[in-house]
Amino acid sequence: MRVARAIGWADVADALREHLQVCCISLGLLLMAAVCPHVAPLSSVGRLPAALIAVAFPLVGVSAALDALVDIADGKINIHVLMALAAFASIFMGNSLEGGLLLAMFNLAHIAEEYFTSKSMYDVRELKENHPEFALLLETSGDESVQFSNLSYTKVPVHDLEVDSHILVRAGEAVPVDGEVYQGSSTITIEHLTGETKPVERTVGDAIPGGARNLEGMMIVKVTKSWEDSTLNRIVQLTEEGQLNKPKLQRWLDEFGEHYSKVVVALSLAVALLGPFLFKWPFFGNSVCRGSIYRGLGLMVAASPCALAVAPLAYATAISSLASKGILLKGGHVLDALSACQSIAFDKTGTLTTGKLMCKAIEPIHGHLDVSHGVNDPSCCTPNCESEALAVAAAMEKGTTHPIGRAVLNHSVGRDLPAVGVESFESLPGRGVVATLSGIKARNRENELAKASIGSVEYISSLYISNGESEQIKQAVKCSAFGPEFVQAALSVDKKVTLFHFEDEPRPGVCEVIYTLREKAKLRIMMLTGDHESSAKRVAKAVCIDEVHFSLKPEDKLNKVKAVSREGGGGLIMVGDGINDAPALAAATVGIVLAQRASATAVAVADILLLQDNLCVVPFCIAKARQTTSLVKQSVALALTCIVFAALPSVLGFLPLWLTVLLHEGGTLLVCLNSIRALNPPTWSWGDDIRQLIDGLRLYISDKLNNSEFSAKTVPL
């Protein structure tokens, strides 16, 4: 390579390599050379074809020769080496025209492949380039509202923004990192992030993903995530990683390709050298029979693995198609796993339901004075049992991301509650929270701080050593005046138990999602939840799920996921919102998480992130995975068919070298075209494919007819 650079060969090769205009000029000159002997005015110019070839061949041969030498020096035998050997061998055999046509068509085919590949890729560079590098950091504590006309801000790099800082976002600007509206309101668009075309309104308290574009108005945004954890950076990272993480078939083809190329060279040499002895072919050929060397070159061209190498292009195409709709995959292997799964499990709260719980009632059920008569005894709680319980629960849940904790905090806003402080705090995932409180004194122990626990009814009842007392609590829950239909959480403060009742509603459109997964995807569907039986079955009935597993701790969900994965054979899809779901998501064959709600741990273990807070994209993901794996299988079959139908006639001497190249590269382009079909909307069956094709043709014809009628009406008289 140093010699090539020293003499300028490398610079010339870089300028000519796979240059569309240069390839077209070379191909045009070679075609002129091919027709010269058959056109009367040009046939009289005897040296014209040779002159045209002498000009055209170097345009495509200079870079091909250098690339082949570099690969051979590195010990690589690939498609570029095979093509270069065939082309330059043609010169020594007196077939320089065919050698030039071979290289020109090969380069044009590769330019077309790169074009199709680039069309299939989700271009994260555009996101990077359009994303602001700086943010307007406000010089305010955020404790009070400010006047937009009197703002003081500093321009800082987005990487330096800290959580809980406040930034100014003006009309036409992009939100640099994830945040929530602190002051002002506006309309934003997130089409380039999630594919959602409809602009959305955002006002105080609403979340905004990083990369969202502010269409109008001015907002002060409170930063909720650093640049490293923001939505836009996550899209860029996961899309790039997903395109680099190759599926099993692609990794195998990459390893197979190099060995296969060496076998092709060996077989081509065998045909060229042994043909005269085995089949009485001449070495160099004559007017009656093509030579064995010519046949060997045909085999080298026809059997090269170019079409096989691009067969997995459908994986990258599908990953890009999904990314453009806000569905991020951690590699093509996820598509293979997803298409093979036979079961799907949903978390309940925040996944099948909205997750926006509302506290409907607070009910003292055990340990309170005169609880059976509904009388508030001042010596029991201050100022009353419900208010004290709400104050304690709100203090313990401050800063939480769990739906129940958020519901408690929302219910406490604007209420006159006693002051409660948390001295120590411990979170027990899947069970609840334990804390030591200030402001609440332990009953009959004035010098001790009260201890409190909040969590599921099962967890709170398990804290009471006496079996009789534990059963009393469970019985009190069953006899609750508000019935068993609500989502429930229990609070224990100094042996006093209070029951919180929450209401949660199914997500809009979730029944249609379940119907599609059951009837079209043919999946076994189940719900896994930590809620009690009555609440779980109420939601399951509302969303049309028959199989329900309730009262599950995180380890129970994990064991259930493992068991179903083993039983089903094809694997299990787990869909959750990332709260207490991380172990189950990690153990599932494919873990799908709603990224807007998910914790960092859930994002790390999940295989698919849904940027849209919408379950309707889950059937789309599964259909896209099945479509992609089917397209890859078609592409491999098509590539092998093209190799066989080009190689066999070439060895038998039926095809000239240039036609062999045309068949070979034509097959490669067919594989590319088949692969980019992964950009089309997925369907569930061949019948759906045919209907989609007919509808597309009907729409195309209708548009053409409408355009022609419009043109006829606008023609001036």
XYZ file of C-alpha atoms in Angstrom:
717
model
C 0.000 0.000 0.000
C 2.915 2.339 0.706
C 4.219 1.767 -2.824
C 0.752 2.453 -4.266
C 0.573 5.742 -2.390
C 4.083 6.688 -3.353
C 3.419 6.356 -7.085
C -0.064 7.919 -6.882
C -1.919 4.690 -7.655
C -3.889 4.862 -4.418
C -5.033 8.438 -5.063
C -6.243 7.589 -8.569
C -8.028 4.487 -7.262
C -9.772 6.502 -4.523
C -11.038 8.967 -7.119
C -12.384 6.251 -9.443
C -13.646 3.686 -6.927
C -17.389 2.969 -7.341
C -17.966 6.418 -8.851
C -21.350 6.366 -10.594
C -20.489 8.752 -13.434
C -17.158 7.040 -14.113
C -18.806 3.608 -14.185
C -21.477 4.823 -16.587
C -18.868 6.339 -18.904
C -16.832 3.128 -18.831
C -19.884 0.974 -19.521
C -20.969 3.268 -22.357
C -17.539 3.079 -24.020
C -17.452 -0.718 -23.662
C -20.922 -1.064 -25.199
C -19.824 1.135 -28.096
C -16.806 -1.141 -28.561
C -19.129 -4.160 -28.576
C -21.430 -2.758 -31.302
C -18.698 -1.212 -33.493
C -18.123 -4.342 -35.610
C -21.853 -4.561 -36.329
C -22.447 -0.918 -37.349
C -21.449 -0.166 -40.940
C -19.910 3.324 -40.518
C -17.859 2.216 -37.487
C -16.820 -1.251 -38.699
C -14.396 0.306 -41.165
C -12.404 1.880 -38.312
C -10.474 -1.207 -37.323
C -8.748 0.068 -34.195
C -11.730 1.961 -32.734
C -12.993 -0.907 -30.496
C -9.510 -1.449 -29.084
C -9.126 2.291 -28.428
C -12.483 2.462 -26.638
C -11.556 -0.558 -24.493
C -8.155 0.957 -23.706
C -9.889 4.074 -22.349
C -12.777 2.313 -20.583
C -10.943 -0.555 -18.868
C -8.647 1.553 -16.642
C -11.624 3.599 -15.415
C -12.904 0.528 -13.570
C -9.746 -1.586 -13.485
C -7.352 0.689 -11.598
C -9.252 0.575 -8.306
C -10.231 -3.099 -8.762
C -6.606 -4.165 -9.197
C -5.420 -2.246 -6.125
C -8.250 -3.534 -3.916
C -7.585 -7.124 -5.008
C -3.852 -6.858 -4.302
C -4.480 -5.354 -0.854
C -6.951 -8.153 0.018
C -4.587 -10.869 -1.223
C -1.730 -9.330 0.778
C -3.970 -9.517 3.868
C -4.794 -13.161 3.173
C -8.383 -12.454 2.137
C -10.174 -14.090 -0.773
C -13.476 -12.287 -1.315
C -15.813 -11.195 -4.074
C -13.560 -8.285 -5.076
C -10.596 -10.622 -5.525
C -12.656 -13.090 -7.580
C -13.961 -10.388 -9.902
C -10.530 -8.821 -10.387
C -8.943 -12.212 -11.159
C -11.674 -13.012 -13.697
C -11.427 -9.599 -15.361
C -7.632 -9.486 -15.709
C -7.475 -13.143 -16.743
C -9.841 -12.196 -19.573
C -7.236 -9.746 -20.899
C -4.587 -12.460 -21.179
C -7.129 -14.662 -22.957
C -7.851 -11.950 -25.516
C -11.316 -11.131 -24.112
C -10.580 -7.679 -22.670
C -14.043 -6.429 -23.695
C -15.741 -9.034 -21.514
C -13.325 -8.318 -18.654
C -14.160 -4.611 -18.821
C -17.896 -5.301 -18.942
C -17.487 -7.581 -15.925
C -15.878 -4.843 -13.798
C -18.199 -2.078 -15.009
C -21.357 -4.074 -14.235
C -19.889 -5.281 -10.933
C -19.180 -1.693 -9.829
C -22.597 -0.487 -10.920
C -24.233 -3.345 -9.046
C -22.307 -2.457 -5.886
C -23.281 1.192 -6.200
C -26.911 0.052 -6.459
C -26.455 -2.216 -3.407
C -25.078 0.690 -1.381
C -28.012 2.829 -2.472
C -30.552 0.209 -1.380
C -28.657 -0.342 1.862
C -28.604 3.374 2.648
C -32.325 3.597 1.859
C -32.939 0.815 4.356
C -30.937 2.441 7.166
C -32.492 4.761 9.710
C -30.187 7.747 9.361
C -29.217 8.676 12.890
C -26.789 11.229 11.488
C -29.700 13.549 10.752
C -30.796 13.334 14.384
C -27.253 14.062 15.544
C -26.820 16.999 13.201
C -30.188 18.577 13.994
C -29.843 18.151 17.746
C -28.680 21.296 19.582
C -25.178 21.150 21.020
C -25.967 23.873 23.543
C -28.825 24.675 25.917
C -29.986 27.905 27.541
C -29.492 27.296 31.265
C -31.582 29.613 33.428
C -30.070 31.289 36.449
C -32.963 30.425 38.743
C -33.560 28.046 41.611
C -36.892 26.996 40.143
C -38.739 27.761 43.378
C -40.922 30.451 41.834
C -42.250 31.513 38.455
C -40.320 34.005 36.372
C -41.226 36.533 33.704
C -40.282 35.458 30.179
C -39.386 39.068 29.378
C -36.845 39.212 32.174
C -34.854 35.976 31.896
C -31.194 35.527 32.647
C -29.584 32.480 31.060
C -26.215 31.017 30.126
C -25.388 29.048 27.004
C -23.903 25.696 28.100
C -23.114 22.374 26.339
C -25.975 19.887 26.618
C -23.586 17.312 28.095
C -23.100 19.611 31.095
C -26.795 19.865 31.993
C -27.641 18.456 35.406
C -30.881 16.865 36.586
C -33.296 19.372 38.200
C -31.731 22.356 36.415
C -34.009 24.623 34.353
C -33.583 25.492 30.680
C -35.316 27.822 28.252
C -36.743 26.383 25.010
C -37.904 28.922 22.432
C -40.190 28.481 19.429
C -38.538 26.477 16.633
C -35.891 24.998 18.919
C -35.416 21.369 19.920
C -35.607 20.255 23.532
C -32.006 19.130 24.238
C -32.697 16.521 26.966
C -35.658 14.823 28.619
C -37.596 17.066 30.968
C -40.975 18.306 32.079
C -42.642 21.648 31.510
C -42.025 23.864 34.527
C -43.564 27.061 33.151
C -45.381 27.978 29.943
C -47.098 25.797 27.358
C -46.583 24.940 23.711
C -47.187 22.516 20.863
C -44.406 20.064 20.081
C -43.734 17.433 17.420
C -41.992 14.108 18.018
C -42.541 12.634 14.540
C -38.809 12.188 13.927
C -38.510 10.272 17.206
C -41.571 8.023 17.356
C -43.304 8.360 13.973
C -46.269 10.086 15.660
C -47.307 12.703 13.084
C -49.874 14.592 15.138
C -48.454 17.556 17.120
C -49.169 17.336 20.824
C -49.912 19.985 23.425
C -47.615 20.263 26.420
C -48.313 22.310 29.535
C -47.022 22.565 33.106
C -46.137 19.151 34.532
C -46.139 17.312 31.183
C -43.102 15.243 30.202
C -41.135 16.087 27.037
C -38.582 13.727 25.452
C -35.204 15.008 24.366
C -35.218 15.835 20.651
C -38.852 17.025 20.588
C -39.201 20.204 18.521
C -41.037 23.184 19.991
C -43.390 24.502 17.306
C -44.673 27.597 19.073
C -44.509 29.452 22.340
C -41.782 29.557 24.947
C -41.263 27.101 27.779
C -39.131 26.659 30.842
C -38.262 22.984 31.088
C -37.011 21.208 34.190
C -34.324 18.656 33.291
C -35.279 15.146 34.436
C -32.536 13.130 32.723
C -28.935 13.831 31.794
C -27.799 13.719 28.174
C -26.496 10.149 28.568
C -29.936 8.903 29.678
C -32.091 11.104 27.423
C -34.447 9.715 24.793
C -32.585 11.082 21.775
C -29.204 9.752 22.877
C -30.846 6.411 23.613
C -32.310 6.301 20.078
C -28.927 7.048 18.502
C -27.034 4.522 20.634
C -29.500 1.656 20.378
C -30.076 2.103 16.633
C -26.350 2.053 15.930
C -25.854 -0.919 18.261
C -28.828 -2.715 16.738
C -27.371 -2.375 13.243
C -23.984 -3.640 14.460
C -25.294 -6.570 16.553
C -25.662 -9.172 13.840
C -28.147 -12.062 13.977
C -26.917 -15.639 13.993
C -27.493 -16.197 10.250
C -25.551 -13.074 9.305
C -22.621 -14.015 11.551
C -22.588 -17.474 9.980
C -22.690 -16.058 6.449
C -19.799 -13.713 7.253
C -17.679 -16.643 8.451
C -18.878 -18.907 5.639
C -18.230 -16.320 2.927
C -14.451 -16.280 3.221
C -14.151 -20.091 3.240
C -16.680 -20.318 0.413
C -14.649 -17.887 -1.735
C -11.549 -20.055 -1.330
C -13.550 -23.112 -2.379
C -14.813 -21.241 -5.457
C -11.242 -20.352 -6.455
C -10.183 -23.992 -6.004
C -13.118 -25.287 -8.066
C -12.477 -22.698 -10.789
C -8.841 -23.772 -11.002
C -9.940 -27.401 -11.125
C -12.312 -26.684 -14.027
C -9.629 -24.708 -15.859
C -6.831 -27.269 -15.373
C -8.673 -30.599 -15.337
C -11.325 -29.827 -17.957
C -9.105 -30.685 -20.945
C -8.238 -34.076 -19.430
C -11.694 -35.043 -18.178
C -13.978 -33.533 -20.840
C -11.579 -32.916 -23.766
C -12.136 -29.146 -23.649
C -9.394 -26.986 -25.144
C -7.483 -24.778 -22.721
C -8.058 -21.496 -24.555
C -11.061 -22.337 -26.665
C -11.797 -22.105 -30.362
C -14.661 -21.340 -32.684
C -16.329 -24.635 -31.834
C -15.864 -24.963 -28.059
C -15.202 -22.559 -25.167
C -11.943 -23.198 -23.387
C -11.617 -24.629 -19.883
C -9.966 -21.438 -18.590
C -12.927 -19.416 -19.871
C -15.335 -21.839 -18.192
C -13.352 -21.629 -14.950
C -13.587 -17.830 -15.023
C -17.344 -18.123 -15.572
C -17.644 -20.380 -12.535
C -15.536 -17.950 -10.468
C -17.878 -15.100 -11.347
C -21.178 -16.976 -11.137
C -20.474 -18.767 -7.859
C -19.094 -15.766 -5.953
C -21.112 -15.160 -2.737
C -22.187 -11.599 -3.467
C -25.919 -12.324 -3.338
C -25.522 -14.430 -0.190
C -23.605 -11.618 1.505
C -26.501 -9.164 1.099
C -29.223 -11.682 2.037
C -29.350 -10.464 5.682
C -29.985 -6.873 4.524
C -33.626 -7.348 5.554
C -32.541 -7.351 9.228
C -31.002 -3.877 8.988
C -33.971 -2.687 6.936
C -36.449 -3.890 9.559
C -34.443 -2.398 12.449
C -34.415 0.941 10.645
C -38.122 0.744 9.827
C -38.948 0.048 13.476
C -36.597 2.774 14.735
C -38.353 5.352 12.572
C -41.552 4.497 14.467
C -39.946 4.784 17.903
C -39.338 1.037 18.367
C -35.716 0.330 19.290
C -34.171 -3.141 19.000
C -30.872 -4.273 20.471
C -29.872 -6.221 17.371
C -31.167 -8.358 14.518
C -31.099 -11.458 16.727
C -34.122 -10.007 18.552
C -36.168 -10.327 15.350
C -35.349 -14.041 15.088
C -36.270 -14.640 18.724
C -39.449 -12.563 18.483
C -40.713 -14.387 15.408
C -40.243 -17.773 17.120
C -42.115 -16.943 20.355
C -45.426 -18.711 20.959
C -46.490 -16.965 24.198
C -46.744 -13.412 25.483
C -47.136 -12.172 29.059
C -48.240 -8.688 30.120
C -47.697 -6.875 33.381
C -50.936 -5.251 34.582
C -50.437 -1.881 36.234
C -48.987 0.659 33.818
C -48.898 -1.809 30.925
C -52.419 -3.121 30.313
C -53.796 -0.247 32.379
C -53.039 3.453 32.216
C -50.977 3.303 35.403
C -52.516 6.598 36.480
C -54.037 5.344 39.700
C -56.495 7.471 41.658
C -56.913 7.070 45.405
C -60.618 6.443 45.983
C -60.657 5.753 49.735
C -58.529 5.449 52.884
C -59.898 2.915 55.357
C -58.564 2.119 58.867
C -58.992 -1.654 59.254
C -56.863 -2.886 62.159
C -55.338 -1.585 65.394
C -57.106 1.792 65.369
C -59.191 2.777 68.396
C -62.935 2.384 67.769
C -62.237 1.404 64.146
C -65.294 -0.841 64.130
C -67.561 2.100 64.938
C -65.960 4.584 62.545
C -65.140 6.967 65.402
C -61.940 9.022 65.344
C -60.295 8.885 68.755
C -57.823 11.803 69.275
C -55.553 9.474 71.220
C -55.296 7.181 68.194
C -54.236 9.432 65.298
C -53.689 13.148 64.681
C -55.839 14.911 63.522
C -57.664 11.770 62.354
C -56.745 8.325 61.131
C -57.225 9.017 57.404
C -55.193 12.252 57.421
C -52.350 10.776 59.455
C -52.195 7.704 57.223
C -52.123 9.870 54.077
C -49.407 12.120 55.542
C -47.242 9.128 56.456
C -47.743 7.415 53.086
C -46.967 10.643 51.170
C -43.770 11.184 53.168
C -42.621 7.627 52.488
C -43.477 7.717 48.762
C -41.875 11.096 48.003
C -39.766 10.829 44.849
C -41.152 7.409 43.891
C -41.865 6.297 40.299
C -44.306 3.537 41.272
C -47.924 4.190 40.186
C -49.267 3.645 43.726
C -46.721 6.047 45.176
C -47.583 8.694 42.576
C -51.289 8.253 43.322
C -50.682 8.777 47.050
C -48.671 11.936 46.383
C -51.304 13.308 44.006
C -54.045 12.617 46.583
C -52.091 14.508 49.259
C -51.697 17.715 47.223
C -53.624 20.673 48.690
C -54.662 18.864 51.865
C -54.020 20.068 55.400
C -51.903 17.197 56.704
C -49.673 16.828 59.764
C -45.929 17.254 59.203
C -44.160 13.898 58.926
C -40.467 13.367 58.312
C -38.609 10.229 57.214
C -35.511 9.482 59.277
C -34.498 6.201 57.638
C -35.771 4.486 54.523
C -35.507 1.078 52.837
C -37.164 -0.079 49.613
C -38.061 -3.764 49.207
C -38.815 -4.371 45.490
C -42.080 -6.184 44.951
C -43.036 -5.891 48.611
C -43.053 -2.318 49.821
C -41.209 0.377 51.738
C -40.027 0.487 55.371
C -39.231 3.771 57.175
C -38.638 5.345 60.567
C -40.715 8.500 61.046
C -40.348 11.777 62.884
C -43.449 13.750 63.792
C -45.325 10.574 64.666
C -44.632 9.145 68.118
C -44.842 5.453 68.915
C -47.907 4.607 70.955
C -47.101 4.212 74.673
C -43.402 4.807 73.887
C -42.933 8.577 73.853
C -39.149 8.445 73.423
C -39.173 6.175 70.375
C -39.741 7.066 66.731
C -42.587 5.300 65.000
C -41.854 2.657 62.394
C -43.979 2.380 59.277
C -44.328 -0.011 56.343
C -46.371 0.384 53.176
C -46.898 -2.247 50.509
C -49.116 -5.091 49.440
C -51.679 -6.569 51.836
C -49.743 -9.860 51.827
C -46.515 -8.112 52.812
C -48.079 -6.009 55.595
C -49.952 -8.977 57.075
C -46.717 -11.021 57.049
C -45.096 -8.456 59.371
C -47.359 -9.513 62.245
C -45.813 -12.446 64.091
C -49.064 -13.648 65.564
C -50.917 -15.843 63.052
C -54.173 -14.776 64.564
C -53.394 -11.091 64.022
C -52.211 -11.722 60.477
C -55.457 -13.512 59.671
C -57.453 -10.701 61.279
C -55.858 -8.212 58.873
C -56.590 -10.413 55.851
C -60.169 -10.910 57.017
C -60.593 -7.163 57.523
C -59.438 -6.604 53.947
C -61.968 -9.133 52.653
C -64.730 -7.445 54.641
C -63.774 -3.955 53.439
C -66.710 -1.636 52.917
C -65.339 -0.740 49.475
C -65.220 -4.295 48.162
C -62.415 -6.215 46.449
C -62.542 -4.570 43.033
C -60.022 -1.788 43.662
C -56.226 -1.950 43.630
C -55.198 -2.078 47.278
C -52.152 -1.139 49.344
C -51.783 -1.354 53.112
C -49.975 0.954 55.538
C -48.808 -0.160 58.968
C -47.816 2.503 61.516
C -47.133 1.392 65.076
C -49.404 -1.674 64.796
C -52.171 0.362 63.139
C -53.116 -0.841 59.647
C -54.832 1.385 57.096
C -56.057 0.218 53.686
C -55.706 2.442 50.596
C -58.070 1.809 47.664
C -57.011 2.841 44.136
C -58.809 2.763 40.833
C -57.029 1.989 37.557
C -58.515 1.843 34.059
C -57.488 -0.291 31.049
C -55.605 1.469 28.297
C -57.689 2.592 25.312
C -57.499 0.092 22.455
C -55.920 -2.703 24.511
C -58.759 -5.127 23.673
C -57.984 -4.773 19.966
C -54.321 -5.472 20.689
C -55.163 -8.653 22.600
C -57.559 -9.766 19.847
C -54.870 -9.314 17.175
C -52.282 -11.215 19.186
C -54.696 -14.083 19.839
C -56.465 -14.397 16.479
C -53.772 -13.321 14.007
C -50.459 -13.880 15.775
C -51.828 -17.105 17.364
C -50.077 -16.427 20.672
C -50.881 -17.757 24.124
C -51.687 -14.653 26.188
C -51.417 -14.235 29.944
C -51.298 -11.522 32.575
C -48.763 -11.492 35.425
C -49.428 -9.147 38.323
C -48.685 -8.622 41.965
C -52.232 -7.393 42.645
C -54.773 -9.490 44.504
C -57.176 -11.842 42.749
C -60.282 -9.643 42.499
C -58.480 -6.611 41.060
C -56.456 -8.760 38.652
C -59.490 -10.622 37.311
C -61.474 -7.397 36.942
C -58.806 -5.921 34.646
C -58.244 -9.227 32.828
C -61.935 -9.447 32.011
C -61.954 -5.855 30.787
C -59.026 -6.478 28.391
C -60.222 -9.951 27.269
C -57.385 -12.004 28.800
C -58.404 -15.447 30.082
C -55.168 -16.615 31.739
C -54.328 -14.610 34.875
C -51.579 -15.122 37.458
C -51.983 -12.831 40.471
C -50.357 -12.014 43.834
C -46.906 -12.524 42.270
C -43.740 -11.154 43.835
C -40.857 -10.256 41.458
C -39.268 -13.678 42.026
C -42.638 -15.337 41.329
C -42.908 -13.478 38.019
C -39.352 -14.553 37.198
C -40.099 -18.227 37.920
C -43.340 -18.084 35.937
C -41.576 -16.582 32.918
C -38.905 -19.299 33.052
C -41.502 -22.037 33.378
C -43.636 -20.814 30.451
C -40.532 -20.355 28.280
C -39.625 -24.008 28.881
C -43.168 -25.290 28.378
C -43.991 -23.315 25.243
C -41.016 -24.447 23.185
C -40.834 -21.297 21.073
C -40.151 -18.878 23.909
C -42.012 -16.108 25.726
C -42.402 -12.364 25.158
C -42.648 -10.305 28.355
C -44.169 -6.817 28.119
C -43.845 -4.491 31.106
C -43.382 -0.906 32.159
C -40.077 -1.622 33.868
C -41.252 -1.153 37.460
C -40.501 -4.354 39.422
C -40.354 -6.162 36.043
C -36.604 -6.144 35.373
C -35.922 -9.783 36.438
C -38.827 -11.120 34.352
C -37.874 -8.954 31.369
C -34.309 -10.248 31.528
C -35.397 -13.903 31.778
C -37.933 -13.735 28.930
C -36.937 -14.763 25.413
C -37.757 -11.204 24.366
C -38.342 -8.393 26.864
C -40.379 -5.397 25.667
C -40.510 -2.312 27.869
C -42.427 0.964 27.680
C -39.407 3.263 27.757
C -41.211 6.383 28.980
C -41.941 4.673 32.303
C -38.992 2.311 32.549
C -36.176 2.414 35.061
C -32.545 2.397 33.927
C -32.290 -1.264 34.978
C -35.289 -2.261 32.868
C -33.897 -0.390 29.849
C -30.587 -2.207 30.287
C -32.115 -5.710 30.330
C -34.934 -5.248 27.786
C -34.524 -6.315 24.153
C -37.047 -3.843 22.698
C -37.822 -0.305 23.873
C -41.120 1.316 22.900
C -40.739 5.092 22.858
C -44.469 5.461 22.240
C -46.495 4.853 25.385
C -48.822 2.685 23.343
C -49.357 -1.086 23.262
C -50.705 -0.956 19.693
C -47.134 -1.246 18.385
C -46.592 -4.662 20.033
C -48.492 -6.612 17.303
C -46.654 -4.481 14.731
C -43.302 -5.584 16.212
C -44.240 -9.257 16.085
C -45.598 -9.024 12.534
C -42.462 -7.148 11.422
C -40.231 -9.831 12.981
C -42.093 -12.612 11.180
C -42.013 -10.660 7.930
C -38.259 -10.096 8.256
C -37.296 -13.697 8.992
C -39.443 -14.797 6.052
C -37.746 -12.276 3.754
C -34.286 -13.410 4.866
C -35.144 -17.034 4.073
C -36.484 -15.944 0.662
C -33.321 -13.951 0.013
C -31.045 -16.886 0.852
C -33.079 -19.188 -1.397
C -33.038 -16.602 -4.190
C -29.266 -16.113 -3.848
C -28.567 -19.853 -4.018
C -30.900 -20.226 -7.009
C -29.138 -17.423 -8.885
C -25.728 -18.971 -8.162
C -26.801 -22.388 -9.458
C -28.533 -21.056 -12.586
C -25.556 -18.853 -13.455
C -22.743 -21.264 -12.525
C -23.959 -24.446 -14.209
C -24.519 -22.978 -17.719
C -21.166 -21.152 -17.445
C -19.251 -24.356 -16.716
C -21.088 -26.148 -19.536
C -20.061 -23.340 -21.904
C -23.521 -22.023 -22.714
C -22.994 -18.475 -21.387
C -20.432 -15.809 -22.300
C -18.626 -14.192 -19.404
C -20.471 -10.862 -19.641
C -23.870 -12.578 -19.504
C -22.709 -14.587 -16.485
C -21.841 -11.312 -14.769
C -25.221 -9.875 -15.697
C -27.036 -12.886 -14.205
C -24.885 -12.831 -11.093
C -25.259 -9.114 -10.393
C -28.917 -9.201 -11.406
C -29.470 -11.855 -8.765
C -27.718 -9.691 -6.192
C -29.965 -6.743 -7.028
C -33.042 -8.972 -6.793
C -31.947 -9.983 -3.282
C -31.537 -6.296 -2.371
C -34.975 -5.455 -3.733
C -36.499 -8.360 -1.841
C -34.764 -7.250 1.371
C -36.012 -3.682 1.292
C -39.562 -5.031 1.228
C -39.054 -5.013 5.000
C -39.821 -1.282 4.751
C -43.402 -2.180 3.787
C -46.082 -2.503 6.475
C -46.050 -6.095 7.779
C -48.935 -8.487 7.265
C -50.007 -11.723 8.947
C -50.548 -13.941 5.881
C -50.023 -14.304 2.127
C -53.637 -13.291 1.638
C -52.947 -10.024 3.442
C -49.884 -9.534 1.202
C -51.951 -9.972 -1.941
C -54.658 -7.620 -0.671
C -51.999 -5.056 0.232
C -50.517 -5.324 -3.279
C -53.920 -4.955 -4.946
C -54.791 -1.960 -2.768
C -51.451 -0.362 -3.612
C -51.976 -0.855 -7.350
C -55.527 0.452 -7.113
C -54.327 3.543 -5.245
C -51.502 4.088 -7.765
C -53.850 3.832 -10.753
C -56.395 6.097 -9.073
C -53.740 8.740 -8.410
C -52.541 8.572 -12.021
C -56.070 8.926 -13.371
C -56.822 11.835 -11.035
C -53.591 13.587 -12.053
C -54.311 13.108 -15.757
C -57.850 14.481 -15.350
C -56.485 17.477 -13.441
C -53.893 18.121 -16.171
C -56.567 17.934 -18.876
C -58.724 20.461 -17.034
C -55.866 22.933 -16.628
C -54.689 22.903 -20.270
C -55.122 26.477 -21.617
C -57.357 26.949 -24.649
